[in-house]
Each structure stands twice: as C-alpha cells, then as structure tokens.
Amino acid sequence: MTTQSRRAESIILAVARVMAFPTTALAVIGSVWIFAIMILVNADVFGRALLSRPIDGVPEIVSLSIVGIVFLQMANTLRMGRFISSDMLLSRVQAWRPRLGQALEALYHAFGVVTFAVVTWYVTPKFIEAWVDGTYVGSLGRFTMEIWPILLIIVVGSALTLLQYLAHALHHLLAAANLAAPPAPHPGDHAEFD
Amino acid sequence: MDPSTIGLISLALMILLIQLGIHIALVLLVLSFVATWMIRGNIDVAGSLLAKAVETSLQSYSFGVIPLFVAMGLLISVSGVGRDTFDVAGRAFRRVAGGLGMATVAANAVFAAINGSSIASASVFTKLAVPELMRQGYTPRFSVGVVAGSSVLGMLIPPSLLLIFFGIIAEVSIGDLFTAGILPGLLLAGAFMLVIKLLIRINPGLVQSEQMASAPDSDTTLGKALLKLLPIASLIVIVLGGIYGGVFTPVEAGGVGALAALILAALKRRLTLRGLWHVLTETGYVTASISALIIAAHMYANMLALSRLPNLLGNWFAEAEFSFAVLLLIYLVAILLLGTILDAISIILILLPLVQPIMMAQGVDMVWFGIVTIIAVEIGLLTPPLGLAVFVIKTNLNDPDISLNDIFLGTMPFALTMLFVLALIVMFPIITLALV
Amino acid sequence: TETIRMTIAAGLPVHSTGVAYLENFLIPEVDKRLAETGDYQIEWTKGWGGTIAGQFDMFEAVEDGIVDMAYVNTLFEGAKLPLEQITFVTPFGSTDLKQTMATFDKVRGQIPELDEQFLKHNQRRLAISGLVNYHMVSTFEINSLDDLQGRKFGAPGLAANWLEGTGATPVSGSLSEYYNSLKTGVYDGILMFESGIPTFKFYEVAPIITRVGFGSQLTTNITINEDKWQSLPEEVQQVLTDVSDEYEAQLVEATVERAAKGLQTAVDNGATINDMPKDEIAALAASLPNIAKLWATTTDEKGLPGTKMLETWMQASRDAGVTFARDWDKE
Ligand code: NA
Ligand code: NA
C-alpha cells in the first residue's frame, strides 16, 4: 500500500464517518414519523367510527408528512445504495474494465451533486417565503398547519443528499485512480426477514 | 428549437441515460430541468418547476399512506404469517406443477380486494412470496415476474385508486367501474395461472431452476393447515370488513392494515422492538427510493406537457378521421407506448381528454372504456424503461443478484398475458358489463 | 405577423365547464380577434387536467411563470388570498351567482387590496367565476336539525365550518373520496354544489338532496402572469381583456344553467329533493360560531383589511337586496 493510497483510504473513512451521523439521525426521525402517522390514521378512523370524533386535518397532516418523511430518509437511502438504477451496462463495464466502471460511477454521482444542488437552491427561497408569510394548509377555524417546517426539511434533506452524492463520487473517483478499493455495491445493513 | 423537438430529444435521451446506469430519478430530473429551461428560455422557470415537483408531487393522502402499505407487507413477512400462508398454499397446490406460482396469483387476487394500489400489492408480495418461491426452487426471474404480474390485480379488482381517478376525470360512476373491474380481474388471475401451467409445459427451465423442494410440512393435517391460515384470514376480514362495512376508506386501510399486522406480529411473539425498528428503517428506504421516482416522473410529465407534444398528438388525432376500430387501436397503442415511459396517472391525464369526446360521440360505453384503459395503462407498470411495479419489487427485494432487467424479463410473459386479456375484453365487452 | 407563445393551464379536466369555455370560447375567440388585424398571433400550449400544474399548485405556477395564464381555484388559496374567501365565511346569503359576482365587483372598487394581493403574487385577474349554491346530499332524510346528530359529512375546506355546532361531524376529505365513502357508509352525507351532483353521480349512492342554501360561492379566477402581461403589446392586452369579460359573462350563464339541470338530472335518476324548513335553516345558521368575525380578525392581524372587507361585503349585499340568515358583521 502506497502512502498515497493510505491517505486516500483514510479520507474515505473519515468522510464515511462524518456522513453517517447526520444521515442516520434524519432517517431515525423519519422512521419514528412513519410510526406516528400509522397511529394518527388509526386514531382518526376509530375516533370517527366509534366516537363520531375524527381528528381534524389528518389528510393535510398525512399529505405533508410524506414529503417530510421522504426527504428525511433521502440521504440515508442514497448512502445505503438503495436508489434505483439499471445495472445492465454498468455491471458489464465493471467486469470488463473495473477502473472505467468506477470513473463512470463517479461521473454519475456528480450528476446527483448538481441535481440536488439545484433542488436546494430553488427550494430555499420557497422556504423563506413560506416562513415569512406564514403560509399554511388546511382551513381557518378548523385546522391549519404552517408549511415552512416541511420546506425546511426539503432544504436540509436535499443539501445532505448532495453531500452524500459528493462523498460517493469522491470514493468512486479515488477507486478509479486506483488509490482505494471500490465501495461495496450494496452497503445496506438491512435486517434479514424470514 | 421548437418545444416539441426538445420534448422528442428528451425522450430519446431518457431511454439512453437510464440504460447507462444513472439513477433513474436523476435522469428524469436533469432532463426535465434542462428541457424546461430550453422550452421556456428561462432557468428560473425550470427551477420553479423543479421546486414545485419536489414540494407537491407527493402531497396527497393516497401517497401519504404508501409507507404504511410498505410497512404492512414487511410486518406480515416478519410475523411469519406469509410463510404459513404459503406453506398451506404449497400443500394445497402440491400436486400441481407450478402450484406455488398459482398460489401467489390467487393470494394476490384476494389481497387486491383489500387494497387500492398495485404499489401496495407489489410491496407486500415481494416480501411475502419471492423468498418462499425461490426457496422451493423457482427461478429468481419467474419468482419476481409472477409477483410483478399479479400485482396489477390490485388496481383492477376493487377498491382501486386508479379506477376512482378515471371515474373522476371521465365523469363515470365509480361504483359501476368497481363492479366492472371484478370479472376482468378474475379473468386475468385465471389467465395468469394458465400461463404458469403453459410455461412449465413448454419450458420448465424458465420456471424451476432445480429439483423442486418437496412441499413443506407433509405431516400437516388439514386442521393444522387451517389454523395456520387463521391469522391472514383475520387480517383480510378486518381490512375487507372495514372497507365494505364503511369503517374506513381504501386509502385509510393502509394505516389500519399496518397496525393490524403489527399487532398480529406481536401476538405471534415474532416482533422484538429491534425487529420493529428494522421494519421502520426498511420502510424508509423503500418509501424514499419510490418517492424520488414519483417526484421525478411527475416533473417529467409536466415538462412533456410544456413541450406541446401532447397538444400536437391531440390535433393530429382530431384531424385524421379514423374509423372506431382504428381509433381504438391507435389509442391503445399510444397508451402502451406512453406506458413505457410515464406513470399511470400521467397517461390518463394526457390521453383521456383527447380521446374521450370522440369515443362518446361514437356511443362507446364509458365503463367498458374505463376498464380497457386501466388494463392498458397497467401494462405500463411492467414495461421498461419505466415500470413502477418492477421498481417497487427491485427496491423491496434489495437483492443485488436480481437485476432490474431480470425482473423486466421475468415479467414479460405476464405483460403479454395482460395484452391477450385486453384483446378479449375489447372483443367481448360483456366481460366488463355483465355485473354492472 | 408576430407570434407570441402562451402557456395556459387548468387543474381541472377540459370538459369541466370553466375549462371547456377556455378551450372552446376564449382561445378561439382571441385567435379570431387577433386575426382581424393580423399583427399578432398566439401559439397556445394547453395544459388542462393538471398536466402542467395541479389545482392546488396553480396559483404559484402562475406566480413563478411556469404557466402564463391559468384557471386558478382561489378557494384553495386561503393562506395567500384570504380576502377572496369572503363568500365561504358568510354563508346563507345570496343564492344568485350573478348577483354575488356583481356585488363582488362593486366591493373590488372599494377595497383595492383585493386586486393588489394578486399583483403581490406576480399576476392579475382577468375573470372570476363561482358556484351557484351548496346543499346537503345524503343517504338519510333530513327534516330537522336533530336528524344531523352524529352524522358524518364530507365537507371541503372552509365549508366544514358550516356544520360546526350542528351535531354533525364534518370530515375533511377530497372530492375523489366522496362517492366511495358515501357508498360504503364512511360518510352519511356531503356538502355539495348543485352542478357537481350529476357530474359525480352522487345520487346513485346518496339519493336525498336537502336544499339548504349555503349560498353562492366565488371559487375561481382566470389570471395571467404579470411579467407576461407587461411583455404583451397593447393590442393583445386589449383583446385578452375584452374576451375575458365575455368569457366571464358566458361562463356564469352556463354555470347557472348547469346547476339547474344538475338538480333535474338527479331527480330523473331517482333522487328526491326536499327543502329544509325555513326555521330549521335559521336554527342551523344560529348554531354556528361566528366564523366571519374570526376570519376578519385573523385577516386583520395579517395587515389586510379583514373587518373592513366583511363590513363592506355585507353592506353591499344588503344594498343589493340580499337577506342573510345571520348578520355576520353585526354580532
Ligand atoms: Na384493489
Ligand atoms: Na413502463
């Protein structure tokens, strides 16, 4: 192992450590939120059916929540390699010219950096506007919910996804330069279900 | 450049870029962004469209319960109820070649009666059926194919979010549409089973990879088998009874079903706190990757509308004076073509307003037309490059050894079967209208 | 001839009345008038049925310039256009949509903030439209207020407030869920506008229509992006203004006719129509909290003339001969 590749490996390790905490933390919030939505929907259904007392605003809350849940999970889902793509060509290139395959992967992930940079850039003013104006969903006198927290989650989630794309791109780039081992194709730590 | 030319180029690029292996959501987002920028000549408009897609594409109650349907599938799987069901099904069908494949179709038809979307069906049955099918020696391609194929029953057999959507857009009685979907749904399920039988007879290697594992639990008595079915039966009774008894809507059924499955898993002592946590984490992955696609596909459809391609198609349709048969054929081919690249709702939004007035002028029964449309649209769930049911299975499966293309290939016999059933229903409208 | 590109969109499908009149009247009529001088022509990109932006995003889509012109459902924009919600917070008034629109026009002259709110969101309105009247459509008979006890009603947005205090439970669901929810019994009834009853065939599952008369509601505007507007030659601006006025006039006629036909279609298909007794309507109105006052105060707090709007609106309506079941501004 050369000094250069040792340095490259340690950079990759450091980046992975730095990314693991915030992506996992947001995903945990997202997972708890899913559970909360399940409880809420049931409380509404049974409150309405048994007590004639539905919970106001459940459709609005659930509709907005899904946006929040998705953007809280986005970066971690990417980190776990769970974004969907067609692997027909890429797997062949990987077998034929491994370093070319890594270079392509680096380029593809650079696409992600740009895309989520654009998302972050254009959603940020929407968040500020909603915050300043107090934009809400629902209807006055019954249930209203301000939307800025959801937009904030989109901004934060997109920015983190951008960084995660950057981390992946860096790793693939170093692998293409033969300075590091390529990332495992599916780093997921999912549980085995029977 | 003319906007419609930009739209056409974006279509070609999409097919290419997806094959190159870029994340599919990225391909759609980048192409929509650049194309909108070129069409409207303003980068901020493209940015606003992107922001709008991100913020609003998912904002509906029906999308909101997607994670709950996903969680329900995982919980059924964790609780062992799925395994039990397939043990029994395997026993019932053990003398039949391809029995467990048929059992998958049959179980999907039943499950279709308690949920309104194919995404839910595909999520649940990927966890439920695929591992068991493979364990019993079915090829991976066949295992995922039969799950993808039979997941379309979820939208055809009522309740169905897509039929509700069609009813609203076309102003047709949703109740009639629901009733009209029953027989075609059963017919399709029967046709799927027949195809499994045919596949085995023609080329068993397509279906079975090795010596079939012997049917499990050969000492199981009938009583024991029925006891094993009790949990899944009670789950079905709760959800079906709740929907048809007026306790909750098909959308809300996702929430109730998930909680019921959770309680079931807890009662069976198969769910630790840690297990529940894994279910929620996995639900998060599946939800996020599917939702990223929905957002991107939504923006892509917006961009296509801005490119005037649908307008031009409509003008061409209106100006050429086709006979009814030709018109219907063009309509169905257009759906199938759009189905390769767009999601179901976008296709209906784009095509239906163009064609419906012409069809109504011809005196076509809109209920029949609705079922024909839905089946054609649902074939698109199974066709590359964009096949939502296939994506759902891919992400739920999370098995690097089964590629996206494996799933598309495995699904092909079932997509062709749908085409065949579609032709039958076009020729014999009575199949849809008998119960209405 | 100079060609101008114009993207026009609606969240509703093309056969819904307001959008059909855009497709079949406004667009061809604008084309025809521009052709008379031949200086300009418009190349339209049409995005009906939510293909470019949906009902809930349309206002913002015009603001951002994603679309140039649009059919905007202002009733969903309570947060950004609070003043436009006036008819929803003052129910039991006029049931004559034409009169309601005329009154609103008068009030527009007195309250400049109404149109300024559109400009603040980078657009201007070209035409207004609305719904004739709201009633109860239910699976059970309603003769008195007592019959509503414990019943579940699907009610959209601000209209849910019309049931507050009646003993009925308003359930906020979307239009798409109404039919199935009535059929299975998740709802016992819905609050529905007249023209929507035949459109969605609610009489199949809820055959009893009780005429309550919650009143005419202003729900929709045709708007155009302000930057686009400023970029247009004066001749085109003039044609758009003229044709939009005619569109508004034609559309309200069609809406009124469609509403009347709608009730008839329901009867022809086996629905029964009852009138809620006058004193029961009065009791219903009296049981509600003063939603108008609450709305006015909240709107005042946002720095908009909520109270002034309420008073001006009520007075203008009374001047036009409308009697409300409740004087919302005077309590
Ligand atoms: Na179904
Ligand atoms: Na497809």
Short mmCIF file of N, CA, C and O in Angstrom, two decimals, chain C residues 89 168 258 282 315:
data_model
loop_
_atom_site.label_atom_id
_atom_site.label_comp_id
_atom_site.label_asym_id
_atom_site.label_seq_id
_atom_site.Cartn_x
_atom_site.Cartn_y
_atom_site.Cartn_z
N VAL C 89 -67.01 32.47 4.24
CA VAL C 89 -67.17 32.78 5.67
C VAL C 89 -68.46 33.52 5.95
O VAL C 89 -68.77 33.83 7.10
N ALA C 168 -73.53 17.41 13.64
CA ALA C 168 -72.97 16.57 12.59
C ALA C 168 -71.45 16.68 12.65
O ALA C 168 -70.92 17.68 13.13
N ARG C 258 -76.32 24.93 -15.80
CA ARG C 258 -75.84 23.60 -15.46
C ARG C 258 -76.29 23.19 -14.05
O ARG C 258 -76.61 22.04 -13.80
N ALA C 282 -82.73 28.63 9.83
CA ALA C 282 -82.38 29.69 10.77
C ALA C 282 -81.68 29.09 12.00
O ALA C 282 -80.67 29.63 12.49
N GLN C 315 -72.62 44.93 3.68
CA GLN C 315 -73.44 46.09 3.34
C GLN C 315 -73.79 46.10 1.85
O GLN C 315 -74.95 46.33 1.48
#
